[in-house]
């Protein structure tokens, strides 16, 4: 039998599904972000309703980590900070997702919207005159590079 036939998950199984240790699952329960069912007197042994864990897993899949976003276009941290400051990116507002994924998680809606706009640019089109941002800012020196205006100009 597989666990998909059960209506409750153990802490370990929930942790595996969400890619976090069971201690993080306990923290999410204590903070009220995951439901649990006590199966022993005193609530020492508990299980989590399957739908509660799967709902959090689905929400987590819609968020974007800074590392993923940076990796998509090889942007430095300064670029992400500038895009956040200008409102082109938004931090994740859901407390359960920030607790699960970390405080630097980006809103999936804002990140995907900007990624879609950036992907529409065709850097392979030499007629368009596109220059990679890394090349454009080469030689700017140790100053903070104006990444956000560069991205804004592109989209």
PDB file of C-alpha atoms in Angstrom:
ATOM      1  CA  UNK A   1       0.000   0.000   0.000  1.00  0.00           C
ATOM      2  CA  UNK A   2       1.186   3.487  -0.713  1.00  0.00           C
ATOM      3  CA  UNK A   3       0.698   6.489   1.516  1.00  0.00           C
ATOM      4  CA  UNK A   4      -1.597   8.081  -1.059  1.00  0.00           C
ATOM      5  CA  UNK A   5      -4.348   5.753   0.212  1.00  0.00           C
ATOM      6  CA  UNK A   6      -4.202   7.255   3.691  1.00  0.00           C
ATOM      7  CA  UNK A   7      -6.078  10.359   4.737  1.00  0.00           C
ATOM      8  CA  UNK A   8      -3.389  11.374   7.269  1.00  0.00           C
ATOM      9  CA  UNK A   9       0.377  11.773   6.994  1.00  0.00           C
ATOM     10  CA  UNK A  10       3.015  11.217   9.636  1.00  0.00           C
ATOM     11  CA  UNK A  11       5.367  14.069  10.500  1.00  0.00           C
ATOM     12  CA  UNK A  12       8.140  12.338   8.574  1.00  0.00           C
ATOM     13  CA  UNK A  13       6.031  11.776   5.467  1.00  0.00           C
ATOM     14  CA  UNK A  14       4.790  15.391   5.542  1.00  0.00           C
ATOM     15  CA  UNK A  15       8.404  16.533   5.892  1.00  0.00           C
ATOM     16  CA  UNK A  16       9.439  14.421   2.917  1.00  0.00           C
ATOM     17  CA  UNK A  17       6.600  15.802   0.807  1.00  0.00           C
ATOM     18  CA  UNK A  18       7.498  19.395   1.732  1.00  0.00           C
ATOM     19  CA  UNK A  19      11.275  18.747   1.603  1.00  0.00           C
ATOM     20  CA  UNK A  20      11.865  19.844   5.197  1.00  0.00           C
ATOM     21  CA  UNK A  21      12.794  17.992   8.400  1.00  0.00           C
ATOM     22  CA  UNK A  22      10.046  16.875  10.776  1.00  0.00           C
ATOM     23  CA  UNK A  23      11.160  19.573  13.225  1.00  0.00           C
ATOM     24  CA  UNK A  24      10.065  22.198  10.661  1.00  0.00           C
ATOM     25  CA  UNK A  25       6.718  20.384  10.375  1.00  0.00           C
ATOM     26  CA  UNK A  26       6.320  20.675  14.163  1.00  0.00           C
ATOM     27  CA  UNK A  27       7.068  24.412  13.935  1.00  0.00           C
ATOM     28  CA  UNK A  28       4.448  24.816  11.200  1.00  0.00           C
ATOM     29  CA  UNK A  29       1.914  22.966  13.374  1.00  0.00           C
ATOM     30  CA  UNK A  30       2.733  25.084  16.436  1.00  0.00           C
ATOM     31  CA  UNK A  31       2.366  28.275  14.379  1.00  0.00           C
ATOM     32  CA  UNK A  32      -1.035  27.106  13.132  1.00  0.00           C
ATOM     33  CA  UNK A  33      -0.003  26.710   9.490  1.00  0.00           C
ATOM     34  CA  UNK A  34      -0.707  22.975   9.371  1.00  0.00           C
ATOM     35  CA  UNK A  35      -3.561  21.057  10.961  1.00  0.00           C
ATOM     36  CA  UNK A  36      -2.874  17.943  12.985  1.00  0.00           C
ATOM     37  CA  UNK A  37      -4.799  15.056  14.500  1.00  0.00           C
ATOM     38  CA  UNK A  38      -3.723  13.715  17.885  1.00  0.00           C
ATOM     39  CA  UNK A  39      -3.745   9.922  17.812  1.00  0.00           C
ATOM     40  CA  UNK A  40      -2.591   9.300  21.382  1.00  0.00           C
ATOM     41  CA  UNK A  41      -3.641  10.738  24.748  1.00  0.00           C
ATOM     42  CA  UNK A  42      -1.919  14.055  25.399  1.00  0.00           C
ATOM     43  CA  UNK A  43      -1.363  14.637  21.692  1.00  0.00           C
ATOM     44  CA  UNK A  44       2.211  13.353  21.783  1.00  0.00           C
ATOM     45  CA  UNK A  45       1.746  11.300  18.637  1.00  0.00           C
ATOM     46  CA  UNK A  46       0.118  13.225  15.864  1.00  0.00           C
ATOM     47  CA  UNK A  47      -0.653  12.958  12.208  1.00  0.00           C
ATOM     48  CA  UNK A  48      -1.477  15.619   9.683  1.00  0.00           C
ATOM     49  CA  UNK A  49      -4.536  15.623   7.454  1.00  0.00           C
ATOM     50  CA  UNK A  50      -3.447  14.840   3.928  1.00  0.00           C
ATOM     51  CA  UNK A  51      -5.356  17.769   2.423  1.00  0.00           C
ATOM     52  CA  UNK A  52      -3.663  20.253   4.781  1.00  0.00           C
ATOM     53  CA  UNK A  53      -0.183  19.063   3.778  1.00  0.00           C
ATOM     54  CA  UNK A  54      -1.003  18.877   0.073  1.00  0.00           C
ATOM     55  CA  UNK A  55      -2.531  22.378   0.114  1.00  0.00           C
ATOM     56  CA  UNK A  56       0.678  23.808   1.609  1.00  0.00           C
ATOM     57  CA  UNK A  57       2.749  21.825  -0.887  1.00  0.00           C
ATOM     58  CA  UNK A  58       0.706  23.260  -3.771  1.00  0.00           C
ATOM     59  CA  UNK A  59       1.112  26.837  -2.469  1.00  0.00           C
ATOM     60  CA  UNK A  60       4.856  26.244  -2.050  1.00  0.00           C
ATOM     61  CA  UNK A  61       5.071  25.133  -5.674  1.00  0.00           C
ATOM     62  CA  UNK A  62       3.640  28.476  -6.774  1.00  0.00           C
ATOM     63  CA  UNK A  63       6.346  30.515  -5.007  1.00  0.00           C
ATOM     64  CA  UNK A  64       9.766  31.250  -6.466  1.00  0.00           C
ATOM     65  CA  UNK A  65      13.012  31.255  -4.540  1.00  0.00           C
ATOM     66  CA  UNK A  66      15.454  34.098  -5.097  1.00  0.00           C
ATOM     67  CA  UNK A  67      18.041  31.530  -6.124  1.00  0.00           C
ATOM     68  CA  UNK A  68      15.767  30.182  -8.872  1.00  0.00           C
ATOM     69  CA  UNK A  69      14.996  33.674 -10.126  1.00  0.00           C
ATOM     70  CA  UNK A  70      18.635  34.765 -10.047  1.00  0.00           C
ATOM     71  CA  UNK A  71      19.665  31.598 -11.830  1.00  0.00           C
ATOM     72  CA  UNK A  72      17.198  32.086 -14.662  1.00  0.00           C
ATOM     73  CA  UNK A  73      19.016  35.233 -15.818  1.00  0.00           C
ATOM     74  CA  UNK A  74      22.256  35.131 -13.794  1.00  0.00           C
ATOM     75  CA  UNK A  75      21.331  38.259 -11.873  1.00  0.00           C
ATOM     76  CA  UNK A  76      23.257  39.282  -8.744  1.00  0.00           C
ATOM     77  CA  UNK A  77      21.635  39.969  -5.363  1.00  0.00           C
ATOM     78  CA  UNK A  78      21.785  43.722  -6.033  1.00  0.00           C
ATOM     79  CA  UNK A  79      19.544  43.258  -9.079  1.00  0.00           C
ATOM     80  CA  UNK A  80      16.941  41.342  -7.056  1.00  0.00           C
ATOM     81  CA  UNK A  81      16.990  44.020  -4.323  1.00  0.00           C
ATOM     82  CA  UNK A  82      16.496  46.778  -6.910  1.00  0.00           C
ATOM     83  CA  UNK A  83      13.624  44.925  -8.582  1.00  0.00           C
ATOM     84  CA  UNK A  84      11.996  44.448  -5.165  1.00  0.00           C
ATOM     85  CA  UNK A  85      12.457  48.139  -4.321  1.00  0.00           C
ATOM     86  CA  UNK A  86      10.806  49.196  -7.583  1.00  0.00           C
ATOM     87  CA  UNK A  87       7.895  46.796  -7.098  1.00  0.00           C
ATOM     88  CA  UNK A  88       8.752  44.663 -10.126  1.00  0.00           C
ATOM     89  CA  UNK A  89       9.116  41.746  -7.741  1.00  0.00           C
ATOM     90  CA  UNK A  90       7.209  41.175  -4.520  1.00  0.00           C
ATOM     91  CA  UNK A  91       8.260  39.214  -1.469  1.00  0.00           C
ATOM     92  CA  UNK A  92       6.050  36.286  -0.532  1.00  0.00           C
ATOM     93  CA  UNK A  93       3.361  37.577   1.820  1.00  0.00           C
ATOM     94  CA  UNK A  94       2.000  34.222   3.008  1.00  0.00           C
ATOM     95  CA  UNK A  95       3.435  33.580   6.482  1.00  0.00           C
ATOM     96  CA  UNK A  96       3.211  29.792   6.113  1.00  0.00           C
ATOM     97  CA  UNK A  97       5.279  29.899   2.920  1.00  0.00           C
ATOM     98  CA  UNK A  98       7.864  32.252   4.425  1.00  0.00           C
ATOM     99  CA  UNK A  99       8.175  29.876   7.369  1.00  0.00           C
ATOM    100  CA  UNK A 100       8.429  26.840   5.082  1.00  0.00           C
ATOM    101  CA  UNK A 101      10.635  28.263   2.316  1.00  0.00           C
ATOM    102  CA  UNK A 102      12.503  31.054   4.058  1.00  0.00           C
ATOM    103  CA  UNK A 103      12.113  34.795   4.408  1.00  0.00           C
ATOM    104  CA  UNK A 104      13.598  35.592   0.984  1.00  0.00           C
ATOM    105  CA  UNK A 105      10.965  33.746  -1.018  1.00  0.00           C
ATOM    106  CA  UNK A 106       9.436  35.741  -3.862  1.00  0.00           C
ATOM    107  CA  UNK A 107       5.774  35.939  -4.747  1.00  0.00           C
ATOM    108  CA  UNK A 108       5.234  33.483  -7.564  1.00  0.00           C
ATOM    109  CA  UNK A 109       2.803  35.828  -9.308  1.00  0.00           C
ATOM    110  CA  UNK A 110       5.236  38.749  -9.512  1.00  0.00           C
ATOM    111  CA  UNK A 111       8.259  36.590 -10.330  1.00  0.00           C
ATOM    112  CA  UNK A 112       6.512  34.689 -13.092  1.00  0.00           C
ATOM    113  CA  UNK A 113       5.104  37.881 -14.619  1.00  0.00           C
ATOM    114  CA  UNK A 114       8.576  39.416 -14.808  1.00  0.00           C
ATOM    115  CA  UNK A 115      10.111  36.145 -16.038  1.00  0.00           C
ATOM    116  CA  UNK A 116       7.505  35.982 -18.803  1.00  0.00           C
ATOM    117  CA  UNK A 117       8.340  39.527 -19.904  1.00  0.00           C
ATOM    118  CA  UNK A 118      12.074  38.843 -19.824  1.00  0.00           C
ATOM    119  CA  UNK A 119      11.683  35.587 -21.752  1.00  0.00           C
ATOM    120  CA  UNK A 120       9.837  37.450 -24.524  1.00  0.00           C
ATOM    121  CA  UNK A 121      13.044  39.320 -25.259  1.00  0.00           C
ATOM    122  CA  UNK A 122      14.973  37.436 -27.906  1.00  0.00           C
ATOM    123  CA  UNK A 123      18.671  37.933 -27.156  1.00  0.00           C
ATOM    124  CA  UNK A 124      19.551  35.695 -30.092  1.00  0.00           C
ATOM    125  CA  UNK A 125      18.233  38.332 -32.508  1.00  0.00           C
ATOM    126  CA  UNK A 126      21.402  40.234 -33.440  1.00  0.00           C
ATOM    127  CA  UNK A 127      19.319  42.764 -35.396  1.00  0.00           C
ATOM    128  CA  UNK A 128      17.614  43.894 -32.177  1.00  0.00           C
ATOM    129  CA  UNK A 129      20.906  45.088 -30.689  1.00  0.00           C
ATOM    130  CA  UNK A 130      20.528  43.290 -27.374  1.00  0.00           C
ATOM    131  CA  UNK A 131      23.534  43.145 -25.106  1.00  0.00           C
ATOM    132  CA  UNK A 132      23.701  40.888 -22.043  1.00  0.00           C
ATOM    133  CA  UNK A 133      23.328  42.936 -18.841  1.00  0.00           C
ATOM    134  CA  UNK A 134      26.584  41.514 -17.484  1.00  0.00           C
ATOM    135  CA  UNK A 135      28.391  42.865 -20.580  1.00  0.00           C
ATOM    136  CA  UNK A 136      26.573  46.203 -20.421  1.00  0.00           C
ATOM    137  CA  UNK A 137      27.712  46.802 -16.850  1.00  0.00           C
ATOM    138  CA  UNK A 138      31.275  45.597 -17.357  1.00  0.00           C
ATOM    139  CA  UNK A 139      33.622  48.401 -16.456  1.00  0.00           C
ATOM    140  CA  UNK A 140      31.096  50.216 -14.248  1.00  0.00           C
ATOM    141  CA  UNK A 141      33.464  49.517 -11.375  1.00  0.00           C
ATOM    142  CA  UNK A 142      32.695  48.756  -7.771  1.00  0.00           C
ATOM    143  CA  UNK A 143      29.603  50.944  -7.678  1.00  0.00           C
ATOM    144  CA  UNK A 144      26.152  49.408  -7.379  1.00  0.00           C
ATOM    145  CA  UNK A 145      25.029  48.652 -10.904  1.00  0.00           C
ATOM    146  CA  UNK A 146      21.668  50.023 -12.113  1.00  0.00           C
ATOM    147  CA  UNK A 147      20.181  46.594 -12.787  1.00  0.00           C
ATOM    148  CA  UNK A 148      16.548  47.514 -12.359  1.00  0.00           C
ATOM    149  CA  UNK A 149      16.586  50.397 -14.885  1.00  0.00           C
ATOM    150  CA  UNK A 150      18.376  48.091 -17.313  1.00  0.00           C
ATOM    151  CA  UNK A 151      15.724  45.415 -16.905  1.00  0.00           C
ATOM    152  CA  UNK A 152      12.955  48.012 -17.100  1.00  0.00           C
ATOM    153  CA  UNK A 153      14.394  49.374 -20.356  1.00  0.00           C
ATOM    154  CA  UNK A 154      14.377  45.860 -21.793  1.00  0.00           C
ATOM    155  CA  UNK A 155      10.754  45.163 -20.987  1.00  0.00           C
TER     156      UNK A 155
END
